[in-house]
Short mmCIF file of C-alpha atoms and ligand atoms in Angstrom, two decimals:
data_model
loop_
_atom_site.label_atom_id
_atom_site.label_comp_id
_atom_site.label_asym_id
_atom_site.label_seq_id
_atom_site.Cartn_x
_atom_site.Cartn_y
_atom_site.Cartn_z
CA UNK A 1 -1.21 185.99 -27.53
CA UNK A 2 1.38 184.95 -24.13
CA UNK A 3 -2.14 185.67 -22.01
CA UNK A 4 -4.14 183.03 -24.41
CA UNK A 5 -2.22 180.39 -23.45
CA UNK A 6 -1.89 180.86 -19.89
CA UNK A 7 -5.48 180.60 -20.26
CA UNK A 8 -5.54 177.88 -22.27
CA UNK A 9 -3.62 176.23 -20.15
CA UNK A 10 -5.69 176.40 -17.16
CA UNK A 11 -8.46 175.09 -18.81
CA UNK A 12 -6.90 172.31 -19.49
CA UNK A 13 -5.48 172.08 -16.56
CA UNK A 14 -9.01 172.10 -15.37
CA UNK A 15 -10.75 169.76 -17.50
CA UNK A 16 -8.34 167.39 -17.01
CA UNK A 17 -8.84 167.33 -13.17
CA UNK A 18 -12.30 167.35 -12.97
CA UNK A 19 -11.96 164.17 -15.41
CA UNK A 20 -9.46 162.59 -13.14
CA UNK A 21 -11.68 163.99 -10.09
CA UNK A 22 -15.04 162.78 -11.92
CA UNK A 23 -13.20 158.88 -12.38
CA UNK A 24 -12.38 158.55 -8.87
CA UNK A 25 -15.62 159.30 -7.73
CA UNK A 26 -16.51 156.77 -10.23
CA UNK A 27 -13.32 153.78 -8.83
CA UNK A 28 -14.58 154.72 -5.20
CA UNK A 29 -18.48 154.43 -5.82
CA UNK A 30 -18.09 150.64 -7.51
CA UNK A 31 -14.92 149.58 -5.07
CA UNK A 32 -18.17 150.47 -2.34
CA UNK A 33 -20.22 148.38 -3.83
CA UNK A 34 -17.32 145.80 -4.69
CA UNK A 35 -17.71 145.55 -0.70
CA UNK A 36 -20.70 144.68 -0.58
CA UNK A 37 -20.67 141.97 -3.05
CA UNK A 38 -17.51 140.34 -2.78
CA UNK A 39 -15.73 140.48 -6.24
CA UNK A 40 -12.53 141.00 -4.19
CA UNK A 41 -9.78 137.72 -4.12
CA UNK A 42 -6.20 137.23 -2.72
CA UNK A 43 -4.04 136.14 -4.93
CA UNK A 44 -0.49 134.10 -3.53
CA UNK A 45 2.76 134.72 -5.01
CA UNK A 46 4.81 132.02 -3.09
CA UNK A 47 8.08 133.30 -1.10
CA UNK A 48 10.99 130.37 -0.88
CA UNK A 49 14.12 130.68 0.69
CA UNK A 50 17.28 131.93 -2.35
CA UNK A 51 17.97 128.26 -2.77
CA UNK A 52 14.37 127.30 -3.99
CA UNK A 53 14.27 124.73 -1.82
CA UNK A 54 12.32 126.16 0.60
CA UNK A 55 8.33 127.53 0.58
CA UNK A 56 8.22 130.09 3.57
CA UNK A 57 4.82 131.41 2.62
CA UNK A 58 3.27 133.86 -0.32
CA UNK A 59 2.30 137.68 -0.02
CA UNK A 60 -1.55 138.48 -0.27
CA UNK A 61 -2.28 140.30 -3.15
CA UNK A 62 -5.63 142.03 -3.89
CA UNK A 63 -7.56 141.99 -7.00
CA UNK A 64 -10.75 143.39 -8.22
CA UNK A 65 -13.55 141.58 -10.12
CA UNK A 66 -15.21 144.54 -12.03
CA UNK A 67 -18.53 143.27 -12.43
CA UNK A 68 -17.82 144.78 -16.17
CA UNK A 69 -14.64 145.56 -16.29
CA UNK A 70 -13.27 142.68 -15.93
CA UNK A 71 -10.00 142.36 -13.37
CA UNK A 72 -8.08 145.76 -12.04
CA UNK A 73 -4.77 145.57 -10.68
CA UNK A 74 -4.38 147.50 -7.29
CA UNK A 75 -2.24 150.08 -9.31
CA UNK A 76 -5.66 151.17 -10.60
CA UNK A 77 -7.58 151.62 -6.83
CA UNK A 78 -5.06 151.40 -3.85
CA UNK A 79 -4.34 155.13 -3.87
CA UNK A 80 -8.83 155.80 -4.76
CA UNK A 81 -9.27 153.84 -1.33
CA UNK A 82 -6.55 155.78 0.72
CA UNK A 83 -7.65 159.06 -0.26
CA UNK A 84 -11.27 157.90 1.01
CA UNK A 85 -10.01 156.24 3.92
CA UNK A 86 -12.57 152.73 1.96
CA UNK A 87 -8.84 151.41 2.17
CA UNK A 88 -9.40 150.79 6.01
CA UNK A 89 -12.26 148.57 5.25
CA UNK A 90 -10.69 146.74 2.34
CA UNK A 91 -7.48 145.84 4.28
CA UNK A 92 -10.36 144.39 6.49
CA UNK A 93 -11.49 142.75 3.81
CA UNK A 94 -8.11 141.05 3.08
CA UNK A 95 -6.85 140.34 6.64
CA UNK A 96 -10.36 138.42 7.17
CA UNK A 97 -10.10 136.13 4.24
CA UNK A 98 -6.24 135.69 4.25
CA UNK A 99 -6.98 133.88 7.56
CA UNK A 100 -10.11 132.44 6.18
CA UNK A 101 -7.78 130.67 3.20
CA UNK A 102 -4.50 130.08 6.13
CA UNK A 103 -7.03 127.58 7.76
CA UNK A 104 -7.17 125.94 4.33
CA UNK A 105 -3.42 126.26 3.66
CA UNK A 106 -3.20 124.74 6.92
CA UNK A 107 -5.49 121.99 6.52
CA UNK A 108 -3.32 120.51 2.98
CA UNK A 109 -0.28 120.29 5.10
CA UNK A 110 1.11 124.10 4.43
CA UNK A 111 1.91 124.41 7.83
CA UNK A 112 4.97 125.76 8.27
CA UNK A 113 4.54 128.91 6.82
CA UNK A 114 3.34 132.68 6.51
CA UNK A 115 1.24 134.98 5.04
CA UNK A 116 2.32 138.28 4.40
CA UNK A 117 -0.37 141.43 4.39
CA UNK A 118 0.51 144.37 2.77
CA UNK A 119 -0.42 147.29 5.02
CA UNK A 120 -1.08 151.07 3.90
CA UNK A 121 0.31 154.01 5.57
CA UNK A 122 -3.32 155.05 5.88
CA UNK A 123 -4.30 151.82 7.98
CA UNK A 124 -1.02 151.95 9.68
CA UNK A 125 -1.60 154.78 11.44
CA UNK A 126 -4.60 154.21 13.18
CA UNK A 127 -4.69 154.29 16.75
CA UNK A 128 -6.28 151.06 17.24
CA UNK A 129 -4.62 149.08 14.48
CA UNK A 130 -3.44 146.32 16.72
CA UNK A 131 -6.61 145.86 18.35
CA UNK A 132 -8.34 145.92 15.51
CA UNK A 133 -6.63 142.81 13.95
CA UNK A 134 -6.27 140.98 16.91
CA UNK A 135 -10.63 140.94 17.46
CA UNK A 136 -10.05 139.86 13.46
CA UNK A 137 -7.55 137.59 14.26
CA UNK A 138 -8.90 136.29 16.99
CA UNK A 139 -13.14 136.31 15.25
CA UNK A 140 -10.87 133.51 12.86
CA UNK A 141 -8.93 132.13 15.44
CA UNK A 142 -6.25 132.78 13.54
CA UNK A 143 -2.20 133.59 15.27
CA UNK A 144 -0.27 136.34 14.44
CA UNK A 145 2.30 133.59 13.98
CA UNK A 146 0.90 133.37 10.58
CA UNK A 147 1.11 136.52 9.15
CA UNK A 148 3.24 139.03 8.29
CA UNK A 149 2.86 142.57 7.54
CA UNK A 150 4.72 145.04 4.83
CA UNK A 151 5.04 148.33 5.95
CA UNK A 152 6.74 151.22 3.07
CA UNK A 153 9.20 153.00 4.21
CA UNK A 154 5.92 156.02 3.01
CA UNK A 155 4.21 155.11 5.85
CA UNK A 156 6.76 155.39 9.01
CA UNK A 157 8.43 158.12 8.23
CA UNK A 158 6.56 161.14 8.69
CA UNK A 159 6.16 160.53 12.41
CA UNK A 160 8.94 158.30 13.18
CA UNK A 161 8.65 157.29 17.14
CA UNK A 162 5.02 156.98 16.93
CA UNK A 163 5.72 154.78 14.31
CA UNK A 164 8.86 152.98 16.61
CA UNK A 165 6.01 152.02 18.32
CA UNK A 166 3.49 150.90 15.95
CA UNK A 167 5.92 148.88 15.10
CA UNK A 168 7.28 147.72 18.52
CA UNK A 169 3.76 146.74 19.80
CA UNK A 170 2.75 144.97 16.65
CA UNK A 171 5.77 142.93 17.21
CA UNK A 172 5.25 141.74 20.79
CA UNK A 173 1.62 140.75 19.70
CA UNK A 174 3.31 138.26 17.31
CA UNK A 175 3.48 140.23 14.07
CA UNK A 176 6.56 139.47 11.32
CA UNK A 177 7.90 143.13 10.32
CA UNK A 178 8.48 143.61 6.87
CA UNK A 179 9.67 146.92 5.00
CA UNK A 180 8.42 146.88 2.00
CA UNK A 181 9.30 148.31 -1.77
CA UNK A 182 12.92 149.40 0.06
CA UNK A 183 15.53 151.64 -1.47
CA UNK A 184 12.11 153.44 -3.32
CA UNK A 185 11.06 155.66 -0.32
CA UNK A 186 13.86 157.94 2.03
CA UNK A 187 14.51 156.25 4.88
CA UNK A 188 17.11 157.86 6.89
CA UNK A 189 19.79 154.98 7.84
CA UNK A 190 20.35 156.74 11.30
CA UNK A 191 15.91 155.25 12.39
CA UNK A 192 16.25 152.04 10.47
CA UNK A 193 18.46 150.64 13.67
CA UNK A 194 16.18 151.34 15.26
CA UNK A 195 12.32 150.15 13.34
CA UNK A 196 11.82 146.46 15.46
CA UNK A 197 11.36 144.77 12.02
CA UNK A 198 12.74 141.88 10.59
CA UNK A 199 12.81 141.28 7.12
CA UNK A 200 13.70 143.85 4.17
CA UNK A 201 12.74 143.24 1.22
CA UNK A 202 14.76 145.02 -1.95
CA UNK A 203 12.37 146.67 -4.37
CA UNK A 204 12.05 144.86 -7.17
CA UNK A 205 13.03 148.14 -9.55
CA UNK A 206 16.98 147.30 -8.64
CA UNK A 207 15.94 143.93 -9.75
CA UNK A 208 15.15 144.64 -12.63
CA UNK A 209 18.21 146.34 -14.16
CA UNK A 210 20.63 144.39 -12.11
CA UNK A 211 21.82 142.45 -15.47
CA UNK A 212 22.61 145.81 -17.44
CA UNK A 213 23.50 147.92 -14.95
CA UNK A 214 26.16 148.00 -12.51
CA UNK A 215 24.89 150.77 -9.65
CA UNK A 216 21.72 148.37 -9.65
CA UNK A 217 24.58 145.30 -8.08
CA UNK A 218 25.95 147.58 -6.35
CA UNK A 219 23.33 149.11 -4.67
CA UNK A 220 21.59 145.48 -4.29
CA UNK A 221 24.16 144.22 -2.39
CA UNK A 222 24.73 146.98 -0.38
CA UNK A 223 20.90 146.01 1.62
CA UNK A 224 21.56 142.46 1.97
CA UNK A 225 24.82 143.27 3.96
CA UNK A 226 23.61 146.12 5.03
CA UNK A 227 19.98 143.84 6.50
CA UNK A 228 22.20 141.14 7.69
CA UNK A 229 24.51 143.80 9.72
CA UNK A 230 21.59 145.34 10.97
CA UNK A 231 20.53 141.31 11.79
CA UNK A 232 17.62 141.59 9.42
CA UNK A 233 16.91 138.71 6.89
CA UNK A 234 16.32 140.50 3.14
CA UNK A 235 13.98 139.20 0.77
CA UNK A 236 14.50 140.51 -3.52
CA UNK A 237 11.31 141.38 -4.94
CA UNK A 238 10.15 141.21 -9.07
CA UNK A 239 13.24 138.11 -9.73
CA UNK A 240 12.29 137.60 -12.86
CA UNK A 241 15.31 135.83 -14.55
CA UNK A 242 18.11 132.83 -14.11
CA UNK A 243 21.19 135.12 -13.76
CA UNK A 244 19.03 137.42 -11.56
CA UNK A 245 19.03 134.74 -8.73
CA UNK A 246 22.07 133.65 -9.46
CA UNK A 247 23.43 136.91 -8.52
CA UNK A 248 20.85 137.22 -5.15
CA UNK A 249 22.50 133.72 -4.66
CA UNK A 250 25.92 134.51 -4.72
CA UNK A 251 25.68 138.00 -2.54
CA UNK A 252 23.45 135.78 -0.10
CA UNK A 253 19.92 137.45 -0.47
CA UNK A 254 18.13 135.02 2.10
CA UNK A 255 14.67 135.07 0.55
CA UNK A 256 13.76 135.52 -3.41
CA UNK A 257 9.27 136.60 -5.18
CA UNK A 258 8.98 136.71 -8.37
CA UNK A 259 7.46 135.50 -11.64
CA UNK A 260 10.65 133.55 -11.88
CA UNK A 261 9.75 131.14 -8.68
CA UNK A 262 5.98 131.77 -9.23
CA UNK A 263 3.20 134.58 -9.69
CA UNK A 264 0.78 134.84 -8.12
CA UNK A 265 -2.29 132.80 -8.19
CA UNK A 266 -5.60 132.16 -6.89
CA UNK A 267 -5.44 130.63 -3.30
CA UNK A 268 -6.80 127.12 -5.01
CA UNK A 269 -4.02 126.51 -7.53
CA UNK A 270 -1.85 127.76 -4.40
CA UNK A 271 -3.13 124.42 -2.29
CA UNK A 272 -2.91 122.46 -5.40
CA UNK A 273 1.28 123.24 -5.79
CA UNK A 274 2.18 123.73 -2.60
CA UNK A 275 -0.16 121.16 -0.46
CA UNK A 276 1.26 117.78 0.58
CA UNK A 277 0.11 114.43 1.02
CA UNK A 278 0.42 113.24 5.42
CA UNK A 279 3.74 111.30 4.27
CA UNK A 280 5.47 114.19 2.21
CA UNK A 281 4.86 116.01 5.61
CA UNK A 282 8.59 117.05 7.56
CA UNK A 283 10.59 115.44 5.33
CA UNK A 284 13.84 116.51 7.67
CA UNK A 285 11.52 117.93 10.39
CA UNK A 286 11.20 121.51 7.72
CA UNK A 287 8.42 120.77 4.43
CA UNK A 288 10.29 121.62 1.63
CA UNK A 289 8.63 121.57 -1.55
CA UNK A 290 10.14 121.04 -5.41
CA UNK A 291 9.06 123.53 -7.77
CA UNK A 292 10.24 122.38 -11.34
P1 LIG B 1 4.28 145.50 -3.57
O1 LIG B 1 3.67 145.00 -2.46
O2 LIG B 1 5.59 145.83 -4.30
O3 LIG B 1 3.84 143.82 -4.55
C1 LIG B 1 4.67 143.11 -5.11
C2 LIG B 1 3.89 143.33 -7.04
O4 LIG B 1 5.41 143.13 -7.20
C3 LIG B 1 2.59 142.91 -6.85
O5 LIG B 1 1.77 143.04 -7.93
C4 LIG B 1 3.34 141.04 -7.92
O6 LIG B 1 2.60 140.89 -8.19
C5 LIG B 1 4.54 141.83 -8.69
N1 LIG B 1 5.53 140.81 -8.77
C6 LIG B 1 5.65 140.19 -8.11
N2 LIG B 1 6.85 139.07 -9.13
C7 LIG B 1 7.43 139.76 -9.76
C8 LIG B 1 8.17 139.97 -11.20
O7 LIG B 1 8.91 139.57 -11.50
N3 LIG B 1 8.31 140.85 -12.61
C9 LIG B 1 6.88 142.19 -11.82
N4 LIG B 1 6.80 142.16 -13.54
N5 LIG B 1 6.01 142.03 -11.29
C10 LIG B 1 5.69 141.08 -10.34
P2 LIG B 1 0.37 144.35 -7.50
O8 LIG B 1 0.00 142.48 -7.66
O9 LIG B 1 -0.03 144.27 -8.87
O10 LIG B 1 0.16 144.41 -6.46
C11 LIG B 1 0.74 145.73 -5.91
C12 LIG B 1 1.26 146.61 -5.10
O11 LIG B 1 -0.36 147.17 -5.07
C13 LIG B 1 1.15 145.99 -3.90
O12 LIG B 1 2.76 146.47 -4.77
C14 LIG B 1 0.98 146.84 -2.53
O13 LIG B 1 1.68 148.12 -2.48
C15 LIG B 1 -0.37 147.25 -3.37
N6 LIG B 1 -1.49 145.75 -3.61
C16 LIG B 1 -1.50 145.08 -3.82
N7 LIG B 1 -2.44 144.23 -2.56
C17 LIG B 1 -2.89 144.58 -1.32
C18 LIG B 1 -3.58 145.14 -0.38
O14 LIG B 1 -3.82 143.87 0.61
N8 LIG B 1 -3.69 145.96 0.15
C19 LIG B 1 -3.10 146.74 0.41
N9 LIG B 1 -2.57 148.54 1.19
N10 LIG B 1 -1.88 147.41 -1.13
C20 LIG B 1 -2.08 146.16 -2.08
MG1 LIG B 2 4.09 143.73 -0.55
MG1 LIG B 3 6.45 145.04 -2.74
MG1 LIG B 4 7.52 146.22 -5.55
#
């Protein structure tokens, strides 16, 4: 009886694994085809100062318009692309597309901003990452000053010394660096002070619990204070309510990103919302925008 159960369990897992492998293979085939046919789009989610008075940039988030399935969220295909290495080509497309759109943003008067690009751990480990990205930027005549690279703890922790070298080279070349989803990985605090990064992004999971979990409040406050004492700027991800925003304002968080202040949107919508007329450019030396 026990033996039968065991054998059934094995068979069950095998069938499930086969189904998953098959599905991933399909996704990969579709992804490859979609890359040649430009079925991808970047959405832009605005990033604001914590008082919500200044737009400082946007995070570029990939969207896949699958010819049959419609919009497929990144959670459903990034991991597959990473396993196969296709993420490198996908990442190239993301950077190139961001360059094209940065020029459009500048043309409509959105000038003092940075576009945050997510860099997969797979891309981060490429030996030629910096040269390769600089080549794409040069081809589009866009300066690294416009780009902030988002890196996760997982990308840097398995070879810290190498990662620090890569980060330093990227920063020296003019890119800003942000630690994405901070608090979910397992960065050692002793390494943190050695990382040549400029910004921490507090993971959404802490922010969404702010209102009903005192521990999340303590952690959020601790991350803000630690970031500041390390000389880093800090942004809160996934802010959905006024109460969350107020808590973060009280705790002197620097920047905010979330559905409350602005959902990710197509470039055309971003331009419509944030473009400025000639005369309202730089009203007091800084480009400001009302979000109401
Ligand atoms: P992420 O880099 O942490 O991006 C933030 C995610 O949180 C986005 O999900 C965004 O839509 C979502 N978000 C923002 N504000 C809120 C909020 O207030 N509430 C809630 N519930 N969600 C919010 P998205 O666009 O589905 O992307 C998921 C993840 O996929 C990203 O997490 C990132 O890790 C990855 N990703 C997206 N685009 C790219 C890309 O171009 N390259 C790579 N390598 N990864 C990407
Ligand atoms: Mg990100
Ligand atoms: Mg994030
Ligand atoms: Mg996150």
